[in-house]
Short mmCIF file of C-alpha atoms and ligand atoms in Angstrom, two decimals:
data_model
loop_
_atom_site.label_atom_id
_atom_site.label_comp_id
_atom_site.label_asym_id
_atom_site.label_seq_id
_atom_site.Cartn_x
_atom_site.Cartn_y
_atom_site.Cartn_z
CA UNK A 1 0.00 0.00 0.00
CA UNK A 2 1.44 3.32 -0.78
CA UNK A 3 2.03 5.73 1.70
CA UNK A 4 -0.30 8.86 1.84
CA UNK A 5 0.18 12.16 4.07
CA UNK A 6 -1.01 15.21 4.63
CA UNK A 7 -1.08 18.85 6.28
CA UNK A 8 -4.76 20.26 7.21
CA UNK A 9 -3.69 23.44 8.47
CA UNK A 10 -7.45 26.10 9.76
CA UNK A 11 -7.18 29.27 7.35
CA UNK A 12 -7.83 31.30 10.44
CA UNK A 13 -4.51 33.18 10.52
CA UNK A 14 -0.84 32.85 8.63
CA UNK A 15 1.35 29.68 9.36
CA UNK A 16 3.68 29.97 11.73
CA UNK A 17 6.83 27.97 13.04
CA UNK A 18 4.91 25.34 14.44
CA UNK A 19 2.74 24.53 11.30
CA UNK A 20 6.26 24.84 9.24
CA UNK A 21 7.17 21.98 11.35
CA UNK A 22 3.89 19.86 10.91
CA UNK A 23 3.88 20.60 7.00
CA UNK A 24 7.91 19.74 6.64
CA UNK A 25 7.73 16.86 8.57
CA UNK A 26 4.74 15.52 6.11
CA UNK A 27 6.10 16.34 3.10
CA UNK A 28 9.63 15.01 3.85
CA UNK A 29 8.04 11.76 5.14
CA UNK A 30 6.25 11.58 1.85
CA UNK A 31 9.34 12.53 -0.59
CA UNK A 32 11.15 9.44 2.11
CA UNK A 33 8.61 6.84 1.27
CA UNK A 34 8.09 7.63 -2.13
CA UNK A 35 4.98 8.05 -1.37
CA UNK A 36 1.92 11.26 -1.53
CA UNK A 37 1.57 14.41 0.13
CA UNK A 38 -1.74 16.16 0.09
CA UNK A 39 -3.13 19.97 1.49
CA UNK A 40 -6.11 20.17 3.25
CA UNK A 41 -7.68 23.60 4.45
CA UNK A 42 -9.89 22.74 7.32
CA UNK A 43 -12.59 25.75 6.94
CA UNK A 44 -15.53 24.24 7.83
CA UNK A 45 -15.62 27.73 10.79
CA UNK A 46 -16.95 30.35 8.12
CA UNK A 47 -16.92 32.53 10.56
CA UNK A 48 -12.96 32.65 11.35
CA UNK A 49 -11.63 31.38 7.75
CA UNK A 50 -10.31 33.84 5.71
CA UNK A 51 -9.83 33.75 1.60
CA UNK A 52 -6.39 35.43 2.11
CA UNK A 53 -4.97 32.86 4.93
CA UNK A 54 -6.19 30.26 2.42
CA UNK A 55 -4.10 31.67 -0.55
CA UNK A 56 -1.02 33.10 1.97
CA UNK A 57 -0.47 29.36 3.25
CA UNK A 58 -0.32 27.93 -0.04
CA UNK A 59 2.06 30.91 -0.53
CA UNK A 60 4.25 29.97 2.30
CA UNK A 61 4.41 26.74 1.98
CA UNK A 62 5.56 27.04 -1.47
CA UNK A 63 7.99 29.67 -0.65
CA UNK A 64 9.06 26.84 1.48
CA UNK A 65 9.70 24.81 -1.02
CA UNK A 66 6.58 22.19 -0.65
CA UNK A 67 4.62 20.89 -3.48
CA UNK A 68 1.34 18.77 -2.89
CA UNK A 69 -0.92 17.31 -5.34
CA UNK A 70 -4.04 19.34 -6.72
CA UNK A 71 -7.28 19.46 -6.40
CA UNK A 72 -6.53 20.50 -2.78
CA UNK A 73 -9.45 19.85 -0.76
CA UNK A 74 -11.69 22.25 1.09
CA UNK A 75 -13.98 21.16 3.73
CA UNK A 76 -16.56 23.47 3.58
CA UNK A 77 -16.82 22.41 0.49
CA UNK A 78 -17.94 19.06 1.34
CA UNK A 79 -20.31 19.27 4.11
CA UNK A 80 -22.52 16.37 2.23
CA UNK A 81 -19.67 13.83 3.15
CA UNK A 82 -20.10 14.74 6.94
CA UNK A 83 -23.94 14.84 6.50
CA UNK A 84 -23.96 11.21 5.07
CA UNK A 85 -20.99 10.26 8.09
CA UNK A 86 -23.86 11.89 10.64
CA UNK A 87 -26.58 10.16 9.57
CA UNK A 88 -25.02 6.53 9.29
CA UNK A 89 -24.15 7.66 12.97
CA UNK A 90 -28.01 8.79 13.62
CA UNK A 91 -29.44 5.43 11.94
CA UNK A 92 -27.35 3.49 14.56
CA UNK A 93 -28.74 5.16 17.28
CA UNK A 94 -25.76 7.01 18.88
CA UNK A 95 -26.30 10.41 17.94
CA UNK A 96 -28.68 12.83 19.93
CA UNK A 97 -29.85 16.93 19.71
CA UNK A 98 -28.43 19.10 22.40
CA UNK A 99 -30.10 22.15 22.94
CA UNK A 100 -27.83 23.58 25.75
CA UNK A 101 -25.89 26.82 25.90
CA UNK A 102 -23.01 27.07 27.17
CA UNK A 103 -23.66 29.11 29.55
CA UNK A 104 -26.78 26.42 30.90
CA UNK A 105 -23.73 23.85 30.46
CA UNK A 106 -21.42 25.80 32.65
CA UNK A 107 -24.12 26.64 35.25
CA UNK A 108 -25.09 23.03 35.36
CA UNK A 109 -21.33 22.08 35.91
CA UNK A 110 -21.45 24.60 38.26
CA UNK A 111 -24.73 22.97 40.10
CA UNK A 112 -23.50 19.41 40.50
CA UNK A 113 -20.33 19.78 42.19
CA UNK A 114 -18.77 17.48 40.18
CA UNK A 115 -17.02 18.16 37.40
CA UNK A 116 -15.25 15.71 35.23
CA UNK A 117 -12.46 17.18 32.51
CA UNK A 118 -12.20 15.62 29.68
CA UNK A 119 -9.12 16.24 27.21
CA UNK A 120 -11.92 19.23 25.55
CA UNK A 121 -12.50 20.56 29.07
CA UNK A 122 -15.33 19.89 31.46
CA UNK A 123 -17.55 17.28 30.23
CA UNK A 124 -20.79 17.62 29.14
CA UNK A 125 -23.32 16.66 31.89
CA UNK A 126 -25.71 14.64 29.36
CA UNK A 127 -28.52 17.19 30.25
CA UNK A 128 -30.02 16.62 27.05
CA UNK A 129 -29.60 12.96 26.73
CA UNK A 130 -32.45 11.82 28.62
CA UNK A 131 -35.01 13.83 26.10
CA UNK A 132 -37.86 12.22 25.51
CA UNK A 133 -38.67 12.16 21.88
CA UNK A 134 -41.74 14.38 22.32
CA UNK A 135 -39.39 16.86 24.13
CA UNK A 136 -37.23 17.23 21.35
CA UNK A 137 -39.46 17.31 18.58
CA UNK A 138 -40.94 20.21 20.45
CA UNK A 139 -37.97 22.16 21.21
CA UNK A 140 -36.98 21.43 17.44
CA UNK A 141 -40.62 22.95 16.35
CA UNK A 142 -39.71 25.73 18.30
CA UNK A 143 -36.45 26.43 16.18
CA UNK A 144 -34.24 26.44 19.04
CA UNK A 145 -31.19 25.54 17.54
CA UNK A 146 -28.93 21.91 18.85
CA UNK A 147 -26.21 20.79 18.20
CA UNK A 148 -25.28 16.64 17.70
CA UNK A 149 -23.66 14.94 20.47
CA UNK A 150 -22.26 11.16 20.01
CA UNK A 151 -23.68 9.00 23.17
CA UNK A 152 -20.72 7.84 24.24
CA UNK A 153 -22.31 5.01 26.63
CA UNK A 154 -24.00 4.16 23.63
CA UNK A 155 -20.86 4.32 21.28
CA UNK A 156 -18.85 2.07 23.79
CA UNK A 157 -21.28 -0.42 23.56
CA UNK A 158 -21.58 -0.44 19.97
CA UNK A 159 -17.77 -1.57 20.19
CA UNK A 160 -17.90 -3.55 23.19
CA UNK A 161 -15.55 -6.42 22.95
CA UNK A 162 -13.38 -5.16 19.99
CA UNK A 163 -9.73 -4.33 21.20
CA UNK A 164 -9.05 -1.41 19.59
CA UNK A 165 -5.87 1.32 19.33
CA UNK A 166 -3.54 2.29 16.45
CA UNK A 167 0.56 2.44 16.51
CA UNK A 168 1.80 6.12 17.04
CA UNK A 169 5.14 6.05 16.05
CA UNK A 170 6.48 8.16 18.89
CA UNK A 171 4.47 5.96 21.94
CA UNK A 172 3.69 2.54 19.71
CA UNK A 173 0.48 0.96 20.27
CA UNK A 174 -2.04 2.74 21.71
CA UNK A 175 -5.31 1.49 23.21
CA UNK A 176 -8.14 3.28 22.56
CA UNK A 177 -9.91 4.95 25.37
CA UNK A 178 -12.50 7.90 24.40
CA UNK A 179 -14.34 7.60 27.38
CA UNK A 180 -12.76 10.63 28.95
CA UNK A 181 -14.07 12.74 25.92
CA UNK A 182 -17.89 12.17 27.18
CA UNK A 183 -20.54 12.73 24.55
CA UNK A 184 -18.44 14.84 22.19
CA UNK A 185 -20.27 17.32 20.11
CA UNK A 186 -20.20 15.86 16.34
CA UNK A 187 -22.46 18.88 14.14
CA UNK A 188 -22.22 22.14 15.80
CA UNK A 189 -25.30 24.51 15.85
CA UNK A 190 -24.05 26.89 13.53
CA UNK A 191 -21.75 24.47 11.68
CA UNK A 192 -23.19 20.50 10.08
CA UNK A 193 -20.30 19.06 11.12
CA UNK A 194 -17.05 19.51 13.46
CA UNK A 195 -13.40 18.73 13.60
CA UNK A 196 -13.40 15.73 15.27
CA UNK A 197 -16.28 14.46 12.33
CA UNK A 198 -14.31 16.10 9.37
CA UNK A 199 -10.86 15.18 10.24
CA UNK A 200 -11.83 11.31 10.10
CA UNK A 201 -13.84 11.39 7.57
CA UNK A 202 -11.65 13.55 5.21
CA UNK A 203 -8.76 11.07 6.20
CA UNK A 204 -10.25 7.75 5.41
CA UNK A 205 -12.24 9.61 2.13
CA UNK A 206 -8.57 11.01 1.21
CA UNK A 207 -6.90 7.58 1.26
CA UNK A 208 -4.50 8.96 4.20
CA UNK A 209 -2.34 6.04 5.58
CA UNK A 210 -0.45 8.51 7.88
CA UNK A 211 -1.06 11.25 10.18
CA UNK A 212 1.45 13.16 10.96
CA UNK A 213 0.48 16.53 13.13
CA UNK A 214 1.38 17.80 16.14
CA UNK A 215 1.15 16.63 19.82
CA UNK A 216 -1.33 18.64 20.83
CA UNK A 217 -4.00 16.32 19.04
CA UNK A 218 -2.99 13.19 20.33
CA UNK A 219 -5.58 13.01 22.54
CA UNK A 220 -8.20 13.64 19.69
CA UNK A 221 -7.11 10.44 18.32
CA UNK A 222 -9.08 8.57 20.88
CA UNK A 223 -12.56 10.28 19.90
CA UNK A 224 -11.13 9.94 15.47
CA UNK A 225 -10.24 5.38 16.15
CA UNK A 226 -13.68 5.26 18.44
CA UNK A 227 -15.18 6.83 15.10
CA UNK A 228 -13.12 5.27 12.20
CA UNK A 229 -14.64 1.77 14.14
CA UNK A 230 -18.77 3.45 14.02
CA UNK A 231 -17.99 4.23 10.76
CA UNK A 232 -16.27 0.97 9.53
CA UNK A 233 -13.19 3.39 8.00
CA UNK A 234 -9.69 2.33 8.42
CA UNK A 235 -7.26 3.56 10.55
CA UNK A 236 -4.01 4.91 9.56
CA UNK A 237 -0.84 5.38 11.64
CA UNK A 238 -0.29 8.09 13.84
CA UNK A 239 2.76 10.34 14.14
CA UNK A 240 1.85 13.04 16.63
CA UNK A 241 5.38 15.01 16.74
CA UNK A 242 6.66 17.16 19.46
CA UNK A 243 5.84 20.86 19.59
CA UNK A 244 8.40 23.94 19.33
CA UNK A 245 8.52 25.89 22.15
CA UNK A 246 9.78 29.78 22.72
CA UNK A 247 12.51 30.64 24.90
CA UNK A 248 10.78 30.18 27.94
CA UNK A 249 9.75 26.71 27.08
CA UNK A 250 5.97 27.77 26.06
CA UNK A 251 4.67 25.75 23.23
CA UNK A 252 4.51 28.65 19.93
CA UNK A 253 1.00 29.82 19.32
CA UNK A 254 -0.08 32.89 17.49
CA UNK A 255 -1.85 34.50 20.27
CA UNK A 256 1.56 34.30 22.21
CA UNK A 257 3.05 36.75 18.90
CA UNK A 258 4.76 33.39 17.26
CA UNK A 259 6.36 35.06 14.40
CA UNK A 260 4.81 34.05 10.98
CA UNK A 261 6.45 32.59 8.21
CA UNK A 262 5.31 35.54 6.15
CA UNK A 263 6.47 37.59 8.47
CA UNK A 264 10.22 36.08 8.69
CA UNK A 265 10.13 35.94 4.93
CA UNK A 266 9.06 39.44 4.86
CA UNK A 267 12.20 40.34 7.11
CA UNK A 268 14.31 38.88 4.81
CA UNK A 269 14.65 35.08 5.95
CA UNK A 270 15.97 32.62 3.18
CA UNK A 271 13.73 29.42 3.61
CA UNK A 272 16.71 27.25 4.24
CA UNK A 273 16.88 29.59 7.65
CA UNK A 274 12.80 29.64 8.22
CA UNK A 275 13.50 25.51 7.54
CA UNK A 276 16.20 25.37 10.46
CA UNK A 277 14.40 27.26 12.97
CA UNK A 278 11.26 25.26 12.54
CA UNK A 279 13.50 22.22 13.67
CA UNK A 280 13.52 20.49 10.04
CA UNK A 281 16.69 19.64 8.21
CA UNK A 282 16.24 21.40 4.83
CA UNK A 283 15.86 19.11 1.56
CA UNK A 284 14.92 15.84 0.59
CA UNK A 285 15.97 13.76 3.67
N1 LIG B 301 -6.85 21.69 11.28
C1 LIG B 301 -6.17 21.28 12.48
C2 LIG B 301 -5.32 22.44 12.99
O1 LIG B 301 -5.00 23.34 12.22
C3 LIG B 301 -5.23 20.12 12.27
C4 LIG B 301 -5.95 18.88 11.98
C5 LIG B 301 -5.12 17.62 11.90
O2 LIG B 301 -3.95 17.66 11.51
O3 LIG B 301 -5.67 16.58 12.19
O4 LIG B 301 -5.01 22.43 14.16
#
């Protein structure tokens, strides 16, 4: 089977070091196993994607000296895949309508004492789980807008006796435990679908047979296997790298002022530099 990687980088701002990192470190693993590197711009959030981060990426990572196969693939422009993932989800019987705020989540949180955190933050207290169907059809009738949460309990069930993981290559096998997650949100109210939905879909649609992104999304990985096994998609390998950090040891991010690639271009940075101090060797590897 031939190897197949990509980068998925949000169009809600310019790359920075970090995504350098995450986009090298796919593309060189490609060019090393002969094998394909693809772009995906995750901008399924129309309300923080931005035309001009979409065309300034593809920029930088050019500038860069990365090449990826065309037609690159938008989400938002395929919100009928996520639909059809949703409902396969719905006919099973593991999806349900939440109706909360989150400021009724918090305050119910707040009201029980007890407060589970999940890898996403506090877990959702399952307030709307226990709807009765007349309930819901009422508070759908009345336009207030839900959102789709995945029943976990449910979900666990539906896999109940399977032994399930997949081999990152920085930890090795990995068993799969999305419990902590709770019932994840899977459509958002404003948006049909959400990361965790898109991101495994997209992958197994896409052919992907490796992930390689940062390790600030290894934990999502639990909540992606439990759905690649609802779903019946395969699983590829993992390769959740290490993040760069500043000086002071804080992991980059652009709200901390992480310069930007177009930025460090801008100042007059070859890419061979921009390459080094993104932690990649420059060329072919
Ligand atoms: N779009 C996600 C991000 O920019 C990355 C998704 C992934 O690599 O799985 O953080």
């Amino acid at each position: 089977m031939s190897f197949v990687t990509r980068f998925a980088p949000s169009p809600t701002g310019y790359l920075h070091l970090g995504h350098a990192h995450s986009a090298l470190a796919a593309w060189q693993a490609a060019r090393r196993a002969g094998g394909r590197f693809l772009l995906r711009i995750e901008d399924i959030d129309g309300g923080r994607a931005r035309p001009e981060f979409v065309a300034g990426i593809q920029e930088d990572l050019a500038w860069l000296g990365l090449d990826w196969e065309q037609p690159v693939r938008r989400q938002s422009k395929h919100m009928d895949d996520y639909a059809a993932a949703l409902a396969r989800l719905d006919a099973a019987g593991l999806l349900y309508p939440c109706f909360c705020t989150r400021k009724e989540i918090a305050a119910e949180i707040a009201a029980s004492g007890n407060a589970p955190h999940g890898p996403d933050g506090p877990r959702y207290p399952g307030t709307c789980r226990g709807l009765d169907d007349g309930e819901r059809r009422a508070r759908e009738a009345a336009g207030i807008p839900f959102a789709l949460r995945l029943d976990m309990d449910s979900a666990l069930r539906a896999i109940a006796g399977r032994t399930l993981g997949w081999t990152d290559a920085r930890r090795g096998p990995v068993a799969l435990d999305p419990a902590p997650f709770g019932d994840v949100v899977l459509a958002r109210k404003e948006i049909p679908t959400s990361y965790h939905l898109a991101v495994t879909v997209d992958d197994a649609l896409q052919g992907v047979t490796c992930v390689i992104r940062g390790e600030d999304l290894f934990e999502a990985t639990h909540v992606h296997r439990l759905l690649q096994a609802l779903l019946g998609l395969p699983t590829p390998d993992y390769c959740h790298h290490r993040l760069l950090t500043d000086a002071a040891g804080r992991r980059l991010a652009k709200r901390d002022g992480a310069p930007t690639i177009r930025a460090l271009r801008e100042a007059g940075r070859s890419p061979e530099e921009v390459i080094a101090m993104a932690g990649m060797a420059a060329g072919e590897a």
